[in-house]
Coordinates of C-alpha atoms in Angstrom, one line a residue:
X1 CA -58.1 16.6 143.0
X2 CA -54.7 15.3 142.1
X3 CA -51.5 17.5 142.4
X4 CA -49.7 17.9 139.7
X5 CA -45.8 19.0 139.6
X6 CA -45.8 22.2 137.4
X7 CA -41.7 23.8 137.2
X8 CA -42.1 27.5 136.8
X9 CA -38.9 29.3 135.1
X10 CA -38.4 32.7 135.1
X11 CA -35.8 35.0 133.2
X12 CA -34.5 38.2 134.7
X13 CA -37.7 40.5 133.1
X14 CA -40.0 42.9 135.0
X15 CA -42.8 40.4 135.9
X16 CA -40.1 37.9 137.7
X17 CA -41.7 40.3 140.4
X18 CA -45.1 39.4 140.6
X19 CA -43.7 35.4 140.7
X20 CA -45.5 35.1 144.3
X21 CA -48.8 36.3 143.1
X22 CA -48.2 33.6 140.1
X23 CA -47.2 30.9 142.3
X24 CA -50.6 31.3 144.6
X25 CA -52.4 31.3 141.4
X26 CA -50.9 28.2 140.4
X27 CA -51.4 26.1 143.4
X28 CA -55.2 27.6 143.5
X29 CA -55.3 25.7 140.2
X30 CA -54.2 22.7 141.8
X31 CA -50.3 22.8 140.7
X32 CA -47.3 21.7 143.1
X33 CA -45.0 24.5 142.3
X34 CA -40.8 24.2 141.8
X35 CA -39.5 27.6 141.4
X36 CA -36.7 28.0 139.0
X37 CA -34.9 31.2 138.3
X38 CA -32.1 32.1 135.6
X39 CA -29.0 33.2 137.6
X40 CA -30.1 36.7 136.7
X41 CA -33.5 36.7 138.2
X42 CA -32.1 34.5 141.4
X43 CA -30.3 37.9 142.1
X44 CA -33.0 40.5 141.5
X45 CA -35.1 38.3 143.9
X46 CA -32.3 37.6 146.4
X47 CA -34.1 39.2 149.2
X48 CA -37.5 37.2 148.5
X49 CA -35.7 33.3 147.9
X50 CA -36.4 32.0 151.7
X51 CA -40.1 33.3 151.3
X52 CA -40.8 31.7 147.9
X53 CA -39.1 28.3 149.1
X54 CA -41.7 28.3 152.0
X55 CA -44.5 29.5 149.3
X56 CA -44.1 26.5 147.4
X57 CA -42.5 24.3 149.8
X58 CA -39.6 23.4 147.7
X59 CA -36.0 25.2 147.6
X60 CA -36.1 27.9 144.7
X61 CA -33.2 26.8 142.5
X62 CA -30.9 28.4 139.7
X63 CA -28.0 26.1 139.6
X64 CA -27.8 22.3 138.6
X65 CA -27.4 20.2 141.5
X66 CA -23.6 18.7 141.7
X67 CA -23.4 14.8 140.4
X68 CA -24.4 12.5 142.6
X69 CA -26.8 14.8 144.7
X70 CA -30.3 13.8 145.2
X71 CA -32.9 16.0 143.4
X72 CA -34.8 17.9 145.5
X73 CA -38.1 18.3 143.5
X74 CA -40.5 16.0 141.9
X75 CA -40.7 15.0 138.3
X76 CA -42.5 17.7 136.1
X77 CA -46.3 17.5 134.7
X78 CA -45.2 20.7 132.9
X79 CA -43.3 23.0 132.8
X80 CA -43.7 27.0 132.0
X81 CA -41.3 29.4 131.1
X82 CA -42.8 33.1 131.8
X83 CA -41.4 35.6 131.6
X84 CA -38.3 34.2 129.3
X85 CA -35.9 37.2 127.8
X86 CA -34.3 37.2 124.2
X87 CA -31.3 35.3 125.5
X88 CA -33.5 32.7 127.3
X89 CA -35.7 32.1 124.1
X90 CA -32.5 32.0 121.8
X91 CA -30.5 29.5 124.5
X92 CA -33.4 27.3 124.9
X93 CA -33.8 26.9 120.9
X94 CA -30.6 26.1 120.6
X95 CA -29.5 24.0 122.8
X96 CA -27.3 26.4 125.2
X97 CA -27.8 24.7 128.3
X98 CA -24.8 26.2 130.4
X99 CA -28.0 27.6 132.4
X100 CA -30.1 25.7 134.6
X101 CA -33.6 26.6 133.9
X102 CA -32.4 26.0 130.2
X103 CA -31.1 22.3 130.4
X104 CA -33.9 21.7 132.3
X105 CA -36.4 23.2 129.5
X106 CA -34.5 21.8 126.9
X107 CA -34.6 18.5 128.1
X108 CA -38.2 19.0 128.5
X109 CA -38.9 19.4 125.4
X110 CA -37.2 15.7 124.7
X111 CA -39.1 13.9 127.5
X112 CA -42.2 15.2 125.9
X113 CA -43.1 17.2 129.0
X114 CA -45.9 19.6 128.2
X115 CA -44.3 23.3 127.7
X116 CA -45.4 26.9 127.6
X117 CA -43.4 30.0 126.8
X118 CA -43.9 33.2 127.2
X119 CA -41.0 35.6 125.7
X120 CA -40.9 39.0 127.3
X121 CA -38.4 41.0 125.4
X122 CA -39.2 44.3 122.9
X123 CA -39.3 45.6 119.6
X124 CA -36.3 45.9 119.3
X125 CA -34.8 42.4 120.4
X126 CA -37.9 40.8 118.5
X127 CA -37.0 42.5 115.2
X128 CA -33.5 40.1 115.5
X129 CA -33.6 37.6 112.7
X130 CA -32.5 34.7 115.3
X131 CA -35.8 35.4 117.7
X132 CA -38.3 34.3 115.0
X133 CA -36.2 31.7 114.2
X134 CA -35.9 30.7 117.9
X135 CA -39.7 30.7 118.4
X136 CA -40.5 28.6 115.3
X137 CA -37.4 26.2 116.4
X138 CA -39.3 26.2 119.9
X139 CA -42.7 25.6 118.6
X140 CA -41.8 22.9 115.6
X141 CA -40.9 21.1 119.0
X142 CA -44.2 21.1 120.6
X143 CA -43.5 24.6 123.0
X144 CA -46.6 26.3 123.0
X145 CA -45.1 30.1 122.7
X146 CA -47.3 32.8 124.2
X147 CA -46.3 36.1 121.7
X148 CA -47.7 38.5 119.6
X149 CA -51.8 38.2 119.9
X150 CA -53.5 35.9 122.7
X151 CA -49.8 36.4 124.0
X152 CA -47.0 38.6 125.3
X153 CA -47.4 41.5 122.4
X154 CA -43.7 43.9 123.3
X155 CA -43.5 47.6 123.7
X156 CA -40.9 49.8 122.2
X157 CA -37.4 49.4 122.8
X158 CA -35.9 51.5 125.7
X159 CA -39.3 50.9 128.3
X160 CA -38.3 49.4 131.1
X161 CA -41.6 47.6 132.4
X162 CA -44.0 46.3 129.9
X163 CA -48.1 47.7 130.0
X164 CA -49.0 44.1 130.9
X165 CA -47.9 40.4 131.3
X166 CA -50.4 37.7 130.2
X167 CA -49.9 35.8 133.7
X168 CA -53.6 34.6 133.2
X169 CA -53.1 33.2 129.8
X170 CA -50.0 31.5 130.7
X171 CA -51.6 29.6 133.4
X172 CA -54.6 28.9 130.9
X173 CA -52.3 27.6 128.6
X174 CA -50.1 25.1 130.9
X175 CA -53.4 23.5 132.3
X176 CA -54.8 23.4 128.7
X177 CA -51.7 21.7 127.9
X178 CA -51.0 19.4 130.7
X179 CA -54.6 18.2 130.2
X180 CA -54.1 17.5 126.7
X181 CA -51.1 15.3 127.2
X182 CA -52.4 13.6 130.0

């Protein structure tokens, strides 16, 4: 079986902290995982970065590398964003890319690199005008969006963890879209 190079982003959102488990799951799948964090999440997993950098056998990264610095990961075969907050979704739909994982996804989306997204916010946050507007923005350019049914469905504002993360589905949906575009 060929390896192929999936990036795996993560916004600072309750499941960031089952990202091991995820990462396992991916490689069973066959993926070479690159573990990308929002500056956010980087911190809430501060404690776990040297173990994840040895999981996937790449350095876990949340800042762009400085010009003229080699890149330390191979080119992506996709690229999945799960669990990605309000501001992640928003950012990435418009074009904010003061944040790593952003540029990155963002740029993704013009290299044609296959994409899933999973937001992971709550009612609250999804009943903002901008959000629907930032998932139609992000599928009109070929993001595959995990929300609502078959995806991430929220809870009510004010709960902290949400009943469930579609972690499966996700990693149905990358390989179901890297295969596609291969």
């Amino acid at each position: 079986m060929t390896t192929r190079t999936l990036y795996l982003f993560c916004s600072a959102a309750p499941p960031v902290f089952d990202v091991a488990h995820v990462i396992e799951d991916a490689q069973a799948r066959g993926w070479d995982v690159c573990l990308g964090l929002t500056p956010t999440a980087a911190h809430w997993l501060a404690g776990s970065l040297d173990g994840l950098a040895a999981l996937t056998g790449h350095p876990v990264r949340w800042q762009y590398k400085l010009p003229g610095e080699d890149d330390v990961w191979p080119p992506a075969d996709a690229l999945l964003f799960a669990p990605a907050t309000f501001n992640t979704v928003n950012a990435w739909a418009l074009g904010l890319t003061d944040r790593f994982t952003v540029g990155v996804a963002a740029e993704a989306i013009g290299k044609g690199t296959p994409a899933v997204a999973v937001p992971c916010t709550n009612t609250g946050l999804a009943a903002h005008p901008q959000f629907d507007q930032s998932l139609a923005v992000l599928r009109a350019a070929g993001v595959e969006v995990l929300f609502g049914e078959g995806g991430f469905i929220p809870g009510p504002a004010g709960q902290d963890i949400p009943p469930h993360f579609p972690w499966p589905a996700a990693l149905d949906a990358i390989s179901r879209t890297a295969t596609a575009q291969a």
